[in-house]
Amino acid sequence: MNYPYVTEFRHSLVEWFNAEKRDLPWRHTTDPYKIWVSEVMLQQTRVDTVIPYYNRFMESFPTLDLLAEAPQDYLLKHWEGLGYYSRVRNLQAGAREVLENYGGVVPDNRHEISKLKGVGPYTAGAILSIAYNKPEHAVDGNVMRVLSRVLNINEDIAVPKTKKIFEAAVEELIDPTNASSFNQGLMELGALICTPTSPKCLLCPVREYCTAFNEGEPEKLPVKSKKMKMKHLSYNILVCQDEQGRFLMEQRPEEGLLAKLWQFPMIDTTSQITEESFLKECFINVQARHELLSFKHVFSHLTWHINSYYMKCKSSSTGDWFTQEQIEQLPMPVPMLKIWEEVKNNK
């Protein structure tokens, strides 16, 4: 790449970021552990959503040691509602690797930090540049959008190998003495100014160096092919309460979607297991039944269509039965929290 305005571009971007950056809690530290936590939380999650989770997480796990030693249910409870729970399991595994292999100090080079569980090229670059001010690429969706417009890059950003083009571009453009502000500036520019639709070009600090702006069609970039087709699943969720006021719960498998979180029994409406056969298998005698909530919950490539039911039943010796107080301590996915709130409100 032969970009003629590298020095001017760097200066304008860094100066703008230092003057206009949002006041976010993880921008008050250069602790690589705390930067790591923030970057993991921010993956596929909005900044406004992350802020209260980050603050609460830091109160409970202010050091890498405390995170590494935390019981998993307690850890998952802190992540409850953020989604993509494999992120926090990988974060804890990575923290343990830092303690075991690097004396509790997060590595300051890409070779070693990339060995940690869950640390991919973007997260590695973000930690290295923001915490250690190392001139390393950290390419996310915001960065690809900005640079596709500035440099007129027409490759499909939905294709994984395309990211290599943007990583090479950042390596050439990055300010070696202000790597932290440069990388954060690219991300901030994409989040606030160079947005997917209706970019605020007249407010952009680097518009005079932007090819797409000068050609008058910034919204045509980046090129991105369509997402994969959404899959739809339907479930009946059974909230069974026994004579002692306890509720039947089940834990999801150790691998896969929402791994190891707790839920009310879920019956796939397309499976051979019916509501009747499930209740019979668990020796549950239903005395009263009424509908709770019907709603849909959307994941990235999957939608759950949910009908939930409350059931008053006689005690059963099978399964995991919990009191209300015990359920409050269990990590549960968002759909279950929604149903649980409905149960408590209608008690």
PDB file of N, CA, C and O in Angstrom, residues 298-343:
ATOM      1  N   VAL A 298     -33.808 -13.810  20.188  1.00  0.00           N
ATOM      2  CA  VAL A 298     -32.963 -13.873  18.990  1.00  0.00           C
ATOM      3  C   VAL A 298     -31.490 -13.930  19.368  1.00  0.00           C
ATOM      4  O   VAL A 298     -30.976 -13.061  20.078  1.00  0.00           O
ATOM      5  N   PHE A 299     -30.810 -14.980  18.910  1.00  0.00           N
ATOM      6  CA  PHE A 299     -29.356 -15.077  18.983  1.00  0.00           C
ATOM      7  C   PHE A 299     -28.793 -14.606  17.638  1.00  0.00           C
ATOM      8  O   PHE A 299     -29.541 -14.150  16.782  1.00  0.00           O
ATOM      9  N   SER A 300     -27.497 -14.732  17.427  1.00  0.00           N
ATOM     10  CA  SER A 300     -26.908 -14.217  16.185  1.00  0.00           C
ATOM     11  C   SER A 300     -27.439 -14.936  14.944  1.00  0.00           C
ATOM     12  O   SER A 300     -27.733 -14.299  13.930  1.00  0.00           O
ATOM     13  N   HIS A 301     -27.552 -16.256  14.992  1.00  0.00           N
ATOM     14  CA  HIS A 301     -28.039 -17.007  13.828  1.00  0.00           C
ATOM     15  C   HIS A 301     -29.154 -17.975  14.214  1.00  0.00           C
ATOM     16  O   HIS A 301     -29.390 -18.961  13.529  1.00  0.00           O
ATOM     17  N   LEU A 302     -29.814 -17.698  15.320  1.00  0.00           N
ATOM     18  CA  LEU A 302     -30.810 -18.619  15.850  1.00  0.00           C
ATOM     19  C   LEU A 302     -31.888 -17.845  16.594  1.00  0.00           C
ATOM     20  O   LEU A 302     -31.596 -16.903  17.326  1.00  0.00           O
ATOM     21  N   THR A 303     -33.147 -18.235  16.386  1.00  0.00           N
ATOM     22  CA  THR A 303     -34.252 -17.626  17.117  1.00  0.00           C
ATOM     23  C   THR A 303     -35.022 -18.706  17.863  1.00  0.00           C
ATOM     24  O   THR A 303     -35.400 -19.726  17.271  1.00  0.00           O
ATOM     25  N   TRP A 304     -35.216 -18.479  19.169  1.00  0.00           N
ATOM     26  CA  TRP A 304     -36.070 -19.360  19.971  1.00  0.00           C
ATOM     27  C   TRP A 304     -37.475 -18.769  20.008  1.00  0.00           C
ATOM     28  O   TRP A 304     -37.648 -17.581  20.353  1.00  0.00           O
ATOM     29  N   HIS A 305     -38.474 -19.576  19.694  1.00  0.00           N
ATOM     30  CA  HIS A 305     -39.877 -19.200  19.860  1.00  0.00           C
ATOM     31  C   HIS A 305     -40.383 -19.930  21.102  1.00  0.00           C
ATOM     32  O   HIS A 305     -40.423 -21.172  21.115  1.00  0.00           O
ATOM     33  N   ILE A 306     -40.735 -19.177  22.127  1.00  0.00           N
ATOM     34  CA  ILE A 306     -40.967 -19.746  23.450  1.00  0.00           C
ATOM     35  C   ILE A 306     -42.409 -19.567  23.909  1.00  0.00           C
ATOM     36  O   ILE A 306     -42.966 -18.468  23.819  1.00  0.00           O
ATOM     37  N   ASN A 307     -42.989 -20.660  24.402  1.00  0.00           N
ATOM     38  CA  ASN A 307     -44.238 -20.620  25.163  1.00  0.00           C
ATOM     39  C   ASN A 307     -43.928 -21.180  26.547  1.00  0.00           C
ATOM     40  O   ASN A 307     -43.377 -22.279  26.649  1.00  0.00           O
ATOM     41  N   SER A 308     -44.243 -20.433  27.583  1.00  0.00           N
ATOM     42  CA  SER A 308     -43.911 -20.895  28.934  1.00  0.00           C
ATOM     43  C   SER A 308     -45.185 -21.109  29.749  1.00  0.00           C
ATOM     44  O   SER A 308     -46.189 -20.401  29.566  1.00  0.00           O
ATOM     45  N   TYR A 309     -45.102 -22.086  30.665  1.00  0.00           N
ATOM     46  CA  TYR A 309     -46.270 -22.493  31.450  1.00  0.00           C
ATOM     47  C   TYR A 309     -45.871 -22.702  32.909  1.00  0.00           C
ATOM     48  O   TYR A 309     -44.804 -23.270  33.204  1.00  0.00           O
ATOM     49  N   TYR A 310     -46.733 -22.254  33.803  1.00  0.00           N
ATOM     50  CA  TYR A 310     -46.555 -22.506  35.231  1.00  0.00           C
ATOM     51  C   TYR A 310     -47.369 -23.734  35.620  1.00  0.00           C
ATOM     52  O   TYR A 310     -48.527 -23.875  35.204  1.00  0.00           O
ATOM     53  N   MET A 311     -46.760 -24.616  36.433  1.00  0.00           N
ATOM     54  CA  MET A 311     -47.431 -25.833  36.858  1.00  0.00           C
ATOM     55  C   MET A 311     -47.267 -26.040  38.354  1.00  0.00           C
ATOM     56  O   MET A 311     -46.137 -26.060  38.860  1.00  0.00           O
ATOM     57  N   LYS A 312     -48.365 -26.184  39.041  1.00  0.00           N
ATOM     58  CA  LYS A 312     -48.349 -26.548  40.461  1.00  0.00           C
ATOM     59  C   LYS A 312     -48.424 -28.060  40.525  1.00  0.00           C
ATOM     60  O   LYS A 312     -49.317 -28.672  39.922  1.00  0.00           O
ATOM     61  N   CYS A 313     -47.486 -28.671  41.204  1.00  0.00           N
ATOM     62  CA  CYS A 313     -47.427 -30.133  41.161  1.00  0.00           C
ATOM     63  C   CYS A 313     -47.035 -30.727  42.511  1.00  0.00           C
ATOM     64  O   CYS A 313     -46.580 -30.026  43.413  1.00  0.00           O
ATOM     65  N   LYS A 314     -47.216 -32.036  42.615  1.00  0.00           N
ATOM     66  CA  LYS A 314     -46.797 -32.751  43.810  1.00  0.00           C
ATOM     67  C   LYS A 314     -45.298 -32.999  43.749  1.00  0.00           C
ATOM     68  O   LYS A 314     -44.710 -33.115  42.686  1.00  0.00           O
ATOM     69  N   SER A 315     -44.690 -33.128  44.932  1.00  0.00           N
ATOM     70  CA  SER A 315     -43.241 -33.292  45.013  1.00  0.00           C
ATOM     71  C   SER A 315     -42.768 -34.517  44.254  1.00  0.00           C
ATOM     72  O   SER A 315     -43.480 -35.516  44.143  1.00  0.00           O
ATOM     73  N   SER A 316     -41.565 -34.415  43.747  1.00  0.00           N
ATOM     74  CA  SER A 316     -40.939 -35.534  43.061  1.00  0.00           C
ATOM     75  C   SER A 316     -39.525 -35.691  43.592  1.00  0.00           C
ATOM     76  O   SER A 316     -38.845 -34.721  43.894  1.00  0.00           O
ATOM     77  N   SER A 317     -39.076 -36.926  43.669  1.00  0.00           N
ATOM     78  CA  SER A 317     -37.721 -37.158  44.185  1.00  0.00           C
ATOM     79  C   SER A 317     -36.670 -37.010  43.085  1.00  0.00           C
ATOM     80  O   SER A 317     -35.480 -36.979  43.367  1.00  0.00           O
ATOM     81  N   THR A 318     -37.113 -36.941  41.828  1.00  0.00           N
ATOM     82  CA  THR A 318     -36.146 -36.839  40.736  1.00  0.00           C
ATOM     83  C   THR A 318     -35.908 -35.393  40.345  1.00  0.00           C
ATOM     84  O   THR A 318     -36.759 -34.527  40.533  1.00  0.00           O
ATOM     85  N   GLY A 319     -34.742 -35.127  39.786  1.00  0.00           N
ATOM     86  CA  GLY A 319     -34.429 -33.791  39.281  1.00  0.00           C
ATOM     87  C   GLY A 319     -33.867 -32.863  40.349  1.00  0.00           C
ATOM     88  O   GLY A 319     -33.733 -33.209  41.527  1.00  0.00           O
ATOM     89  N   ASP A 320     -33.522 -31.659  39.908  1.00  0.00           N
ATOM     90  CA  ASP A 320     -32.946 -30.637  40.802  1.00  0.00           C
ATOM     91  C   ASP A 320     -34.023 -29.618  41.149  1.00  0.00           C
ATOM     92  O   ASP A 320     -34.481 -28.870  40.281  1.00  0.00           O
ATOM     93  N   TRP A 321     -34.404 -29.585  42.433  1.00  0.00           N
ATOM     94  CA  TRP A 321     -35.445 -28.677  42.905  1.00  0.00           C
ATOM     95  C   TRP A 321     -34.811 -27.615  43.786  1.00  0.00           C
ATOM     96  O   TRP A 321     -34.040 -27.915  44.696  1.00  0.00           O
ATOM     97  N   PHE A 322     -35.120 -26.337  43.510  1.00  0.00           N
ATOM     98  CA  PHE A 322     -34.486 -25.226  44.213  1.00  0.00           C
ATOM     99  C   PHE A 322     -35.534 -24.285  44.794  1.00  0.00           C
ATOM    100  O   PHE A 322     -36.598 -24.070  44.198  1.00  0.00           O
ATOM    101  N   THR A 323     -35.192 -23.678  45.927  1.00  0.00           N
ATOM    102  CA  THR A 323     -36.034 -22.624  46.487  1.00  0.00           C
ATOM    103  C   THR A 323     -35.840 -21.335  45.687  1.00  0.00           C
ATOM    104  O   THR A 323     -34.892 -21.214  44.898  1.00  0.00           O
ATOM    105  N   GLN A 324     -36.700 -20.367  45.926  1.00  0.00           N
ATOM    106  CA  GLN A 324     -36.566 -19.088  45.232  1.00  0.00           C
ATOM    107  C   GLN A 324     -35.229 -18.450  45.544  1.00  0.00           C
ATOM    108  O   GLN A 324     -34.564 -17.910  44.648  1.00  0.00           O
ATOM    109  N   GLU A 325     -34.798 -18.514  46.794  1.00  0.00           N
ATOM    110  CA  GLU A 325     -33.516 -17.913  47.190  1.00  0.00           C
ATOM    111  C   GLU A 325     -32.354 -18.581  46.464  1.00  0.00           C
ATOM    112  O   GLU A 325     -31.396 -17.916  46.048  1.00  0.00           O
ATOM    113  N   GLN A 326     -32.426 -19.902  46.314  1.00  0.00           N
ATOM    114  CA  GLN A 326     -31.357 -20.628  45.624  1.00  0.00           C
ATOM    115  C   GLN A 326     -31.334 -20.287  44.129  1.00  0.00           C
ATOM    116  O   GLN A 326     -30.259 -20.131  43.535  1.00  0.00           O
ATOM    117  N   ILE A 327     -32.515 -20.146  43.537  1.00  0.00           N
ATOM    118  CA  ILE A 327     -32.584 -19.811  42.108  1.00  0.00           C
ATOM    119  C   ILE A 327     -31.965 -18.441  41.833  1.00  0.00           C
ATOM    120  O   ILE A 327     -31.313 -18.234  40.807  1.00  0.00           O
ATOM    121  N   GLU A 328     -32.142 -17.517  42.776  1.00  0.00           N
ATOM    122  CA  GLU A 328     -31.571 -16.172  42.603  1.00  0.00           C
ATOM    123  C   GLU A 328     -30.049 -16.199  42.480  1.00  0.00           C
ATOM    124  O   GLU A 328     -29.446 -15.277  41.946  1.00  0.00           O
ATOM    125  N   GLN A 329     -29.431 -17.273  42.968  1.00  0.00           N
ATOM    126  CA  GLN A 329     -27.970 -17.388  42.912  1.00  0.00           C
ATOM    127  C   GLN A 329     -27.485 -18.149  41.688  1.00  0.00           C
ATOM    128  O   GLN A 329     -26.280 -18.194  41.424  1.00  0.00           O
ATOM    129  N   LEU A 330     -28.409 -18.749  40.936  1.00  0.00           N
ATOM    130  CA  LEU A 330     -28.008 -19.544  39.778  1.00  0.00           C
ATOM    131  C   LEU A 330     -27.826 -18.659  38.542  1.00  0.00           C
ATOM    132  O   LEU A 330     -28.643 -17.768  38.295  1.00  0.00           O
ATOM    133  N   PRO A 331     -26.790 -18.907  37.749  1.00  0.00           N
ATOM    134  CA  PRO A 331     -26.654 -18.181  36.481  1.00  0.00           C
ATOM    135  C   PRO A 331     -27.647 -18.733  35.460  1.00  0.00           C
ATOM    136  O   PRO A 331     -27.676 -19.933  35.193  1.00  0.00           O
ATOM    137  N   MET A 332     -28.483 -17.858  34.894  1.00  0.00           N
ATOM    138  CA  MET A 332     -29.503 -18.288  33.946  1.00  0.00           C
ATOM    139  C   MET A 332     -29.447 -17.418  32.691  1.00  0.00           C
ATOM    140  O   MET A 332     -29.113 -16.236  32.761  1.00  0.00           O
ATOM    141  N   PRO A 333     -29.807 -17.980  31.539  1.00  0.00           N
ATOM    142  CA  PRO A 333     -29.858 -17.172  30.306  1.00  0.00           C
ATOM    143  C   PRO A 333     -31.025 -16.195  30.339  1.00  0.00           C
ATOM    144  O   PRO A 333     -31.976 -16.360  31.112  1.00  0.00           O
ATOM    145  N   VAL A 334     -30.968 -15.196  29.487  1.00  0.00           N
ATOM    146  CA  VAL A 334     -31.959 -14.113  29.478  1.00  0.00           C
ATOM    147  C   VAL A 334     -33.401 -14.618  29.353  1.00  0.00           C
ATOM    148  O   VAL A 334     -34.281 -14.133  30.075  1.00  0.00           O
ATOM    149  N   PRO A 335     -33.726 -15.573  28.466  1.00  0.00           N
ATOM    150  CA  PRO A 335     -35.124 -16.017  28.389  1.00  0.00           C
ATOM    151  C   PRO A 335     -35.648 -16.560  29.715  1.00  0.00           C
ATOM    152  O   PRO A 335     -36.810 -16.348  30.068  1.00  0.00           O
ATOM    153  N   MET A 336     -34.777 -17.274  30.458  1.00  0.00           N
ATOM    154  CA  MET A 336     -35.203 -17.830  31.745  1.00  0.00           C
ATOM    155  C   MET A 336     -35.386 -16.725  32.788  1.00  0.00           C
ATOM    156  O   MET A 336     -36.303 -16.776  33.615  1.00  0.00           O
ATOM    157  N   LEU A 337     -34.524 -15.718  32.740  1.00  0.00           N
ATOM    158  CA  LEU A 337     -34.676 -14.589  33.661  1.00  0.00           C
ATOM    159  C   LEU A 337     -36.000 -13.867  33.417  1.00  0.00           C
ATOM    160  O   LEU A 337     -36.680 -13.441  34.353  1.00  0.00           O
ATOM    161  N   LYS A 338     -36.357 -13.756  32.156  1.00  0.00           N
ATOM    162  CA  LYS A 338     -37.614 -13.101  31.791  1.00  0.00           C
ATOM    163  C   LYS A 338     -38.808 -13.880  32.346  1.00  0.00           C
ATOM    164  O   LYS A 338     -39.747 -13.300  32.920  1.00  0.00           O
ATOM    165  N   ILE A 339     -38.763 -15.190  32.198  1.00  0.00           N
ATOM    166  CA  ILE A 339     -39.843 -16.041  32.714  1.00  0.00           C
ATOM    167  C   ILE A 339     -39.861 -16.009  34.241  1.00  0.00           C
ATOM    168  O   ILE A 339     -40.921 -15.941  34.869  1.00  0.00           O
ATOM    169  N   TRP A 340     -38.690 -16.036  34.853  1.00  0.00           N
ATOM    170  CA  TRP A 340     -38.583 -16.026  36.314  1.00  0.00           C
ATOM    171  C   TRP A 340     -39.171 -14.742  36.899  1.00  0.00           C
ATOM    172  O   TRP A 340     -39.867 -14.766  37.924  1.00  0.00           O
ATOM    173  N   GLU A 341     -38.925 -13.630  36.253  1.00  0.00           N
ATOM    174  CA  GLU A 341     -39.507 -12.367  36.708  1.00  0.00           C
ATOM    175  C   GLU A 341     -41.035 -12.412  36.624  1.00  0.00           C
ATOM    176  O   GLU A 341     -41.729 -11.906  37.506  1.00  0.00           O
ATOM    177  N   GLU A 342     -41.540 -13.013  35.579  1.00  0.00           N
ATOM    178  CA  GLU A 342     -42.990 -13.151  35.423  1.00  0.00           C
ATOM    179  C   GLU A 342     -43.571 -14.020  36.541  1.00  0.00           C
ATOM    180  O   GLU A 342     -44.631 -13.723  37.096  1.00  0.00           O
ATOM    181  N   VAL A 343     -42.880 -15.104  36.874  1.00  0.00           N
ATOM    182  CA  VAL A 343     -43.323 -15.977  37.964  1.00  0.00           C
ATOM    183  C   VAL A 343     -43.387 -15.218  39.278  1.00  0.00           C
ATOM    184  O   VAL A 343     -44.372 -15.275  40.020  1.00  0.00           O
TER     185      VAL A 343
END
